């Protein structure tokens, strides 16, 4: 069976950036910023992305391209089958993420329909809306259906083609919304709130959240980039690609804040900045714009979110599919639909956890905490804030002590002739050997005990 590949470098960059740019950037990032001391959070986040994550992105891509295998098979191909547990953790984590991501994407899809119909009052009944589980599951199934349809068409004809259409459209919508947002009254207050640092807000919880957010947003630590890297040819410059992916991801997250905060401040609506922000507050803001402008801006906003989400769900689905196709020679189409169905089923508890079902709504109380948390939050804690940084940490250990930096360098220098001996090479090697394992390991251990065992 012939393995798929990306047709062009641009196609690969768009697909990988599409994976990175997602609900994490537009739904989660601005909210984390506002809770984490504005620009103080932003600075820490940039440090994590460029200093800690960048060398791991490069490593994942290099492992993928070197082996031309999926996240699990890659380790065996390199002769280190024992280490394929890193890939196994990754695939498991990807399945968890996709299970709740599809539910949130379903909420978003439903909102596109509501906004097109001018039904702004939906925001008053957000909790009723998410607990209309039958309806949400229809939206989520529809979303998964589109995702699976694209993935079933393969790398060049499915994933790459979709990214080439969706990513430029996404950028146009973002720019249009920023221009509009900046013309609103009091927009500048929103920008000030967003960008003036408050360093007193930084603590271990915030640092842990920033780290988890960086990994989640960059789609890092679960073998997604091994998988996409395996579809890339030897002429591709891995360093430049990793830089472009990181810049696009950080850039879009930053730009999303330039939309979100001016809108909030100009509306004068008080918000606690929770994750319901864009669902509960934004329709009210759109309503205030008048029915025609509100319908247009509101629809663009939620279409933008759906586009961002689908390029991410595509990559999340590709990880286990690629594993089945490579390792068990299962036909792509068949594995796509089977995996999609299984993940939809795994997502049902998440959809029930927003109040509909008591067991999943009050799923667990962490040691030392008083309040219970719901199943979806628990899954995000386990996957985003725990397994992804752990995966990233294990990859650095694997590269530095098993695969060895000479092999990493050799792989990177294909397609980047001046890499060996360059400052970039020294930087990547030093980070992979010392900075990443040390800082990542420390923050990971501290936040793990902080989150689950109340250690402070
Ligand atoms: N990066 C995506 C986001 O920010 O929404 C989420 C994600 C996609 C995580 C793909 C992991 C992944 F493999």
Coordinates of C-alpha atoms and ligand atoms in Angstrom, one line a residue:
X1 CA 0.0 0.0 0.0
X2 CA 1.4 3.4 -1.0
X3 CA 1.8 5.8 2.0
X4 CA 0.4 9.2 1.4
X5 CA 2.4 12.4 1.5
X6 CA 1.9 16.2 1.3
X7 CA 2.1 17.6 -2.3
X8 CA 3.8 20.8 -1.4
X9 CA 5.7 22.5 1.4
X10 CA 3.0 25.2 1.7
X11 CA 0.4 22.5 2.0
X12 CA 2.3 20.9 4.9
X13 CA 2.8 24.2 6.7
X14 CA -0.9 25.1 6.3
X15 CA -2.0 21.7 7.5
X16 CA 0.3 21.7 10.5
X17 CA -0.5 25.2 11.4
X18 CA -4.2 24.3 11.0
X19 CA -3.7 21.6 13.6
X20 CA -2.1 24.1 15.9
X21 CA -4.6 26.9 15.4
X22 CA -7.9 25.7 16.9
X23 CA -10.4 26.3 19.7
X24 CA -7.3 26.5 21.9
X25 CA -6.3 29.8 20.3
X26 CA -9.7 31.5 20.1
X27 CA -11.7 29.9 22.9
X28 CA -9.1 29.1 25.5
X29 CA -6.2 31.4 25.1
X30 CA -7.7 34.9 25.7
X31 CA -9.4 33.4 28.8
X32 CA -6.2 32.1 30.1
X33 CA -4.5 35.4 29.5
X34 CA -7.1 37.4 31.3
X35 CA -6.9 35.0 34.3
X36 CA -3.2 34.9 34.3
X37 CA -2.2 38.6 34.6
X38 CA -2.6 39.7 31.0
X39 CA 0.8 40.3 29.3
X40 CA 2.5 38.6 32.3
X41 CA 0.9 35.4 31.1
X42 CA 1.7 36.3 27.5
X43 CA 5.4 36.6 28.2
X44 CA 5.6 33.4 30.0
X45 CA 3.6 31.7 27.3
X46 CA 6.0 33.0 24.6
X47 CA 8.9 31.7 26.6
X48 CA 7.4 28.3 26.8
X49 CA 6.5 28.2 23.1
X50 CA 9.8 29.4 21.7
X51 CA 12.3 28.1 24.3
X52 CA 10.8 24.8 25.6
X53 CA 8.4 23.7 22.8
X54 CA 10.3 24.7 19.7
X55 CA 13.1 22.1 20.1
X56 CA 10.4 19.5 20.7
X57 CA 8.5 20.4 17.6
X58 CA 11.7 20.0 15.7
X59 CA 12.3 16.7 17.3
X60 CA 8.9 15.3 16.6
X61 CA 9.0 16.4 12.9
X62 CA 12.5 14.9 12.5
X63 CA 11.4 11.6 14.1
X64 CA 8.4 11.4 11.7
X65 CA 10.3 12.3 8.6
X66 CA 13.2 10.0 9.4
X67 CA 11.0 6.9 9.9
X68 CA 8.0 7.7 7.6
X69 CA 5.9 6.1 10.3
X70 CA 3.0 6.9 12.7
X71 CA 3.5 8.0 16.3
X72 CA 3.9 4.5 17.6
X73 CA 5.5 2.7 14.7
X74 CA 8.2 5.4 14.5
X75 CA 10.0 4.2 17.6
X76 CA 10.1 0.6 16.4
X77 CA 11.4 1.7 13.0
X78 CA 14.3 3.4 14.7
X79 CA 15.1 0.2 16.5
X80 CA 13.8 1.2 19.9
X81 CA 10.5 -0.7 20.2
X82 CA 10.7 -0.4 24.0
X83 CA 10.2 3.3 23.7
X84 CA 7.0 3.1 21.7
X85 CA 5.1 3.6 24.9
X86 CA 5.6 7.3 24.3
X87 CA 3.6 6.9 21.1
X88 CA 1.0 4.8 22.9
X89 CA 0.5 7.5 25.5
X90 CA 0.3 10.0 22.6
X91 CA -2.4 8.2 20.7
X92 CA -4.4 7.6 23.9
X93 CA -4.1 11.3 24.7
X94 CA -5.2 12.3 21.2
X95 CA -8.3 10.1 21.5
X96 CA -9.2 11.7 24.8
X97 CA -8.7 15.2 23.4
X98 CA -10.7 14.5 20.2
X99 CA -13.5 13.1 22.3
X100 CA -14.2 16.4 24.2
X101 CA -13.0 18.6 21.4
X102 CA -15.8 17.2 19.1
X103 CA -18.4 18.1 21.8
X104 CA -17.2 21.7 22.0
X105 CA -17.0 21.8 18.2
X106 CA -20.6 20.6 18.2
X107 CA -21.6 23.6 20.5
X108 CA -19.8 25.9 18.0
X109 CA -21.5 24.4 15.0
X110 CA -24.9 24.8 16.7
X111 CA -24.1 28.5 17.3
X112 CA -23.3 29.0 13.6
X113 CA -26.8 28.0 12.9
X114 CA -28.3 30.1 15.7
X115 CA -26.3 33.2 14.6
X116 CA -27.3 32.8 11.0
X117 CA -30.9 32.7 12.2
X118 CA -30.3 35.8 14.3
X119 CA -31.1 34.0 17.5
X120 CA -29.0 35.9 19.9
X121 CA -31.1 35.0 23.0
X122 CA -29.4 31.6 22.9
X123 CA -26.8 33.0 25.2
X124 CA -29.3 33.4 28.0
X125 CA -29.9 29.7 27.9
X126 CA -26.4 28.4 27.4
X127 CA -26.7 25.9 30.1
X128 CA -30.0 24.7 28.7
X129 CA -28.4 24.6 25.2
X130 CA -25.5 22.4 26.2
X131 CA -27.7 20.1 28.2
X132 CA -30.0 19.5 25.2
X133 CA -27.7 16.5 24.8
X134 CA -29.6 14.9 21.9
X135 CA -29.2 18.1 19.8
X136 CA -25.6 18.6 20.8
X137 CA -24.8 15.0 19.8
X138 CA -26.3 15.6 16.4
X139 CA -24.1 18.7 15.9
X140 CA -21.0 16.8 17.2
X141 CA -21.8 13.9 14.9
X142 CA -22.1 16.2 12.0
X143 CA -18.8 17.8 12.9
X144 CA -17.1 14.5 13.2
X145 CA -18.7 13.4 9.9
X146 CA -17.1 16.4 8.0
X147 CA -13.8 15.6 9.8
X148 CA -13.8 12.0 8.8
X149 CA -14.9 12.7 5.3
X150 CA -11.8 14.9 4.8
X151 CA -9.4 12.5 6.5
X152 CA -10.8 9.5 4.5
X153 CA -9.6 11.2 1.3
X154 CA -6.0 10.9 2.4
X155 CA -3.1 13.3 3.0
X156 CA -2.8 15.3 -0.3
X157 CA -6.4 15.1 -1.5
X158 CA -8.1 15.4 1.9
X159 CA -6.0 17.0 4.7
X160 CA -3.8 19.3 2.5
X161 CA -6.6 20.4 0.2
X162 CA -8.9 21.3 3.1
X163 CA -6.1 23.3 4.8
X164 CA -5.4 25.2 1.7
X165 CA -9.0 26.4 1.6
X166 CA -9.7 26.8 5.3
X167 CA -6.6 28.5 6.6
X168 CA -6.6 31.5 4.2
X169 CA -10.3 31.9 4.9
X170 CA -9.6 31.8 8.6
X171 CA -7.0 34.5 8.3
X172 CA -9.3 36.8 6.3
X173 CA -12.1 36.4 8.8
X174 CA -9.7 37.2 11.7
X175 CA -8.4 40.3 10.0
X176 CA -11.9 41.5 9.2
X177 CA -13.0 40.9 12.8
X178 CA -10.0 42.8 14.3
X179 CA -10.6 45.8 12.0
X180 CA -14.2 45.8 13.1
X181 CA -13.4 45.3 16.8
X182 CA -10.9 48.1 16.9
X183 CA -13.4 50.6 15.6
X184 CA -15.7 49.9 18.5
X185 CA -16.0 52.4 21.4
X186 CA -13.7 51.7 24.3
X187 CA -11.7 49.1 22.3
X188 CA -8.6 50.6 23.6
X189 CA -9.5 49.7 27.2
X190 CA -9.8 46.1 26.2
X191 CA -6.4 46.3 24.5
X192 CA -4.9 47.8 27.7
X193 CA -6.4 45.1 29.9
X194 CA -5.1 42.5 27.5
X195 CA -1.6 43.8 27.2
X196 CA -0.6 45.5 30.5
X197 CA 1.3 42.9 32.6
X198 CA 0.3 42.2 36.2
X199 CA 3.1 40.0 37.5
X200 CA 1.5 39.5 40.8
X201 CA -0.9 37.0 39.1
X202 CA 1.8 34.6 38.2
X203 CA 1.9 31.5 40.4
X204 CA 2.4 27.8 40.0
X205 CA -1.1 27.2 38.8
X206 CA -0.8 29.9 36.2
X207 CA 2.6 28.6 35.1
X208 CA 1.2 25.1 34.8
X209 CA -1.7 26.4 32.8
X210 CA 0.6 28.3 30.5
X211 CA 2.7 25.2 29.9
X212 CA -0.4 23.0 29.3
X213 CA -1.8 25.7 27.0
X214 CA 1.4 25.9 25.0
X215 CA 1.5 22.2 24.4
X216 CA -2.2 22.0 23.6
X217 CA -2.1 24.9 21.3
X218 CA 1.0 23.7 19.4
X219 CA -0.5 20.2 19.2
X220 CA 2.6 19.0 20.8
X221 CA 3.6 16.0 22.9
X222 CA 1.2 13.4 21.4
X223 CA 2.9 12.4 18.2
X224 CA 0.7 14.6 15.9
X225 CA 3.8 16.2 14.5
X226 CA 5.5 12.8 14.2
X227 CA 2.6 11.8 12.1
X228 CA 2.5 14.9 9.9
X229 CA 6.3 14.9 9.7
X230 CA 6.1 11.4 8.3
X231 CA 4.3 12.7 5.2
X232 CA 7.0 15.3 4.4
X233 CA 9.8 14.9 1.9
X234 CA 13.5 15.2 2.6
X235 CA 13.9 18.7 1.0
X236 CA 11.6 20.3 3.6
X237 CA 13.5 22.5 6.0
X238 CA 12.4 21.3 9.4
X239 CA 13.7 24.3 11.4
X240 CA 11.9 26.8 9.1
X241 CA 8.7 24.7 9.2
X242 CA 8.8 24.5 13.0
X243 CA 9.3 28.3 13.2
X244 CA 6.4 29.0 10.8
X245 CA 4.1 26.7 12.7
X246 CA 5.0 28.2 16.0
X247 CA 4.7 31.8 14.7
X248 CA 1.4 31.2 13.1
X249 CA 0.0 29.5 16.2
X250 CA 1.2 32.2 18.6
X251 CA 0.3 34.9 16.2
X252 CA -3.3 33.7 15.8
X253 CA -3.7 33.3 19.5
X254 CA -2.5 36.8 20.0
X255 CA -4.7 38.2 17.3
X256 CA -7.7 36.4 18.8
X257 CA -7.2 38.5 21.9
X258 CA -7.4 41.7 19.8
X259 CA -10.8 40.6 18.8
X260 CA -12.1 39.3 22.1
X261 CA -11.1 42.1 24.5
X262 CA -12.3 45.1 22.5
X263 CA -15.6 43.4 22.0
X264 CA -16.0 42.7 25.7
X265 CA -14.9 46.2 26.8
X266 CA -17.0 48.0 24.3
X267 CA -20.1 46.1 25.3
X268 CA -19.7 47.0 28.9
X269 CA -21.0 43.5 29.8
X270 CA -19.4 42.1 32.9
X271 CA -17.9 38.7 32.6
X272 CA -16.1 36.4 34.9
X273 CA -14.0 35.4 31.9
X274 CA -14.9 31.7 32.2
X275 CA -14.9 29.2 29.4
X276 CA -18.5 30.0 28.6
X277 CA -17.3 33.5 27.7
X278 CA -17.7 33.3 23.9
X279 CA -20.9 31.3 24.2
X280 CA -22.6 33.4 26.9
X281 CA -21.3 36.9 26.3
X282 CA -20.6 37.1 22.6
X283 CA -24.1 36.7 21.3
X284 CA -25.2 39.5 23.6
X285 CA -22.5 41.7 22.1
X286 CA -23.6 40.8 18.6
X287 CA -27.2 41.6 19.5
X288 CA -26.1 45.1 20.6
X289 CA -24.7 45.6 17.1
X290 CA -28.2 45.6 15.6
X291 CA -29.8 42.7 13.8
X292 CA -28.1 42.9 10.4
X293 CA -24.6 43.7 11.6
X294 CA -25.0 41.4 14.5
X295 CA -26.1 38.5 12.3
X296 CA -23.2 39.0 9.9
X297 CA -20.4 39.5 12.6
X298 CA -21.8 36.8 14.8
X299 CA -22.0 34.3 12.0
X300 CA -18.5 35.1 10.8
X301 CA -17.2 34.7 14.4
X302 CA -18.6 31.2 14.9
X303 CA -17.8 30.1 11.3
X304 CA -14.2 31.2 12.1
X305 CA -14.3 29.1 15.2
X306 CA -15.6 26.0 13.3
X307 CA -12.9 26.4 10.6
X308 CA -10.2 26.6 13.3
X309 CA -11.7 23.6 15.0
X310 CA -12.0 21.3 12.0
X311 CA -8.3 21.7 10.9
X312 CA -7.5 20.5 14.4
X313 CA -9.9 17.6 14.6
X314 CA -8.6 16.5 11.2
X315 CA -5.1 16.1 12.7
X316 CA -6.4 14.5 15.9
X317 CA -8.2 11.9 13.9
X318 CA -5.2 11.3 11.6
X319 CA -3.0 10.2 14.5
X320 CA -4.8 6.9 15.4
X321 CA -5.8 6.4 11.7
X322 CA -2.3 6.5 10.6
X323 CA -1.3 4.0 13.3
X324 CA -4.0 1.5 12.1
X325 CA -3.1 2.0 8.4
X326 CA 0.7 1.6 9.0
X327 CA 0.8 -1.1 11.6
X328 CA -2.3 -3.2 10.9
X329 CA -2.7 -2.5 7.2
X330 CA -6.3 -1.5 7.8
X331 CA -7.8 0.4 4.8
X332 CA -7.8 4.1 5.4
X333 CA -11.5 4.6 4.8
X334 CA -12.5 1.8 7.1
X335 CA -10.2 2.9 9.9
X336 CA -11.3 6.5 9.6
X337 CA -15.0 5.7 10.1
X338 CA -14.4 3.1 12.8
X339 CA -12.2 5.4 14.8
X340 CA -14.5 8.4 14.3
X341 CA -17.4 6.3 15.6
X342 CA -15.5 5.1 18.7
X343 CA -14.4 8.6 19.6
X344 CA -17.9 9.9 19.3
X345 CA -19.0 7.3 21.8
X346 CA -16.2 8.2 24.1
X347 CA -17.3 11.8 23.9
X348 CA -20.8 11.1 25.2
X349 CA -19.8 11.4 28.9
X350 CA -18.3 14.8 28.2
X351 CA -21.5 16.0 26.7
X352 CA -23.4 14.7 29.8
X353 CA -21.0 16.4 32.2
X354 CA -22.4 19.9 31.9
X355 CA -25.3 19.3 34.2
X356 CA -27.3 16.7 32.5
X357 CA -26.0 13.7 34.4
X358 CA -25.1 14.0 38.0
X359 CA -22.4 11.4 38.0
X360 CA -20.4 12.9 35.2
X361 CA -21.2 16.5 36.3
X362 CA -19.6 16.0 39.7
X363 CA -17.2 13.4 38.5
X364 CA -14.3 13.8 40.8
X365 CA -13.0 15.8 43.7
X366 CA -9.2 16.2 43.8
X367 CA -7.3 15.6 47.0
X368 CA -7.4 18.7 49.2
X369 CA -10.1 20.5 47.1
X370 CA -13.7 21.1 48.2
X371 CA -15.4 21.3 44.9
X372 CA -15.9 18.5 42.5
X373 CA -15.2 18.9 38.8
X374 CA -17.0 17.6 35.8
X375 CA -15.8 14.8 33.5
X376 CA -14.9 17.1 30.7
X377 CA -12.7 19.2 32.9
X378 CA -11.1 16.1 34.3
X379 CA -10.3 14.8 30.8
X380 CA -8.7 18.1 29.9
X381 CA -6.7 18.1 33.1
X382 CA -5.4 14.6 32.3
X383 CA -4.8 15.2 28.6
X384 CA -3.8 18.8 28.1
X385 CA -2.1 19.6 31.4
X386 CA -0.6 16.2 32.2
X387 CA -0.1 13.8 29.3
X388 CA 1.0 16.4 26.7
X389 CA 3.8 17.9 28.8
X390 CA 4.7 14.4 29.9
X391 CA 4.9 13.3 26.3
X392 CA 7.0 16.3 25.4
X393 CA 9.3 15.5 28.3
X394 CA 9.7 11.8 27.3
X395 CA 10.5 12.8 23.7
X396 CA 13.3 15.0 24.9
X397 CA 14.7 12.2 27.0
X398 CA 14.3 9.8 24.1
X399 CA 16.1 12.1 21.7
X400 CA 18.9 13.0 24.0
X401 CA 19.7 9.7 25.5
X402 CA 18.5 7.0 23.1
X403 CA 18.2 8.3 19.5
X404 CA 21.1 10.7 20.2
X405 CA 21.6 14.3 19.0
X406 CA 23.9 13.3 16.1
X407 CA 21.0 11.5 14.5
X408 CA 18.7 14.4 15.1
X409 CA 21.2 16.7 13.5
X410 CA 21.7 14.5 10.5
X411 CA 17.9 14.3 9.9
X412 CA 17.5 18.1 10.3
X413 CA 20.4 18.8 7.9
X414 CA 18.6 17.1 5.1
X415 CA 16.8 20.0 3.5
X416 CA 18.9 22.4 5.6
X417 CA 22.5 22.2 4.5
X418 CA 23.9 24.9 6.8
X419 CA 22.4 23.3 9.9
X420 CA 25.3 21.3 11.1
X421 CA 27.7 23.5 13.0
X422 CA 25.2 26.4 13.2
X423 CA 24.2 28.3 16.3
X424 CA 20.7 26.8 15.8
X425 CA 22.1 23.3 16.0
X426 CA 23.9 24.2 19.3
X427 CA 20.8 25.8 20.6
X428 CA 18.5 22.8 19.8
X429 CA 21.0 20.3 21.2
X430 CA 21.5 22.2 24.4
X431 CA 17.8 22.6 24.9
X432 CA 17.0 19.0 24.2
X433 CA 19.7 17.8 26.5
X434 CA 19.4 20.2 29.4
X435 CA 16.9 23.0 29.3
X436 CA 13.8 21.1 28.2
X437 CA 14.1 18.0 30.4
X438 CA 15.0 20.1 33.4
X439 CA 12.4 22.9 33.2
X440 CA 9.7 20.7 31.7
X441 CA 10.4 18.0 34.3
X442 CA 10.3 20.4 37.2
X443 CA 7.2 22.3 36.2
X444 CA 5.5 19.1 35.3
X445 CA 6.1 17.4 38.6
X446 CA 5.1 20.6 40.6
X447 CA 1.9 21.2 38.7
X448 CA 0.9 17.6 38.8
X449 CA 1.0 17.5 42.5
X450 CA -0.5 21.0 42.7
X451 CA -3.4 20.1 40.5
X452 CA -4.3 16.6 41.7
X453 CA -3.0 16.6 45.3
X454 CA -3.4 20.2 46.4
X455 CA 0.3 20.7 46.9
X456 CA 1.2 24.4 46.8
Ligands
LIG1 N1 -3.9 22.8 18.8 C1 -5.4 22.6 18.9 C2 -6.0 23.8 19.5 O1 -5.3 24.7 19.9 O2 -7.2 23.9 19.5 C3 -5.7 21.4 19.7 C4 -5.0 20.1 19.3 C5 -5.1 19.7 18.0 C6 -4.2 19.4 20.2 C7 -4.4 18.6 17.6 C8 -3.5 18.3 19.8 C9 -3.6 17.9 18.5 F1 -2.9 16.8 18.1

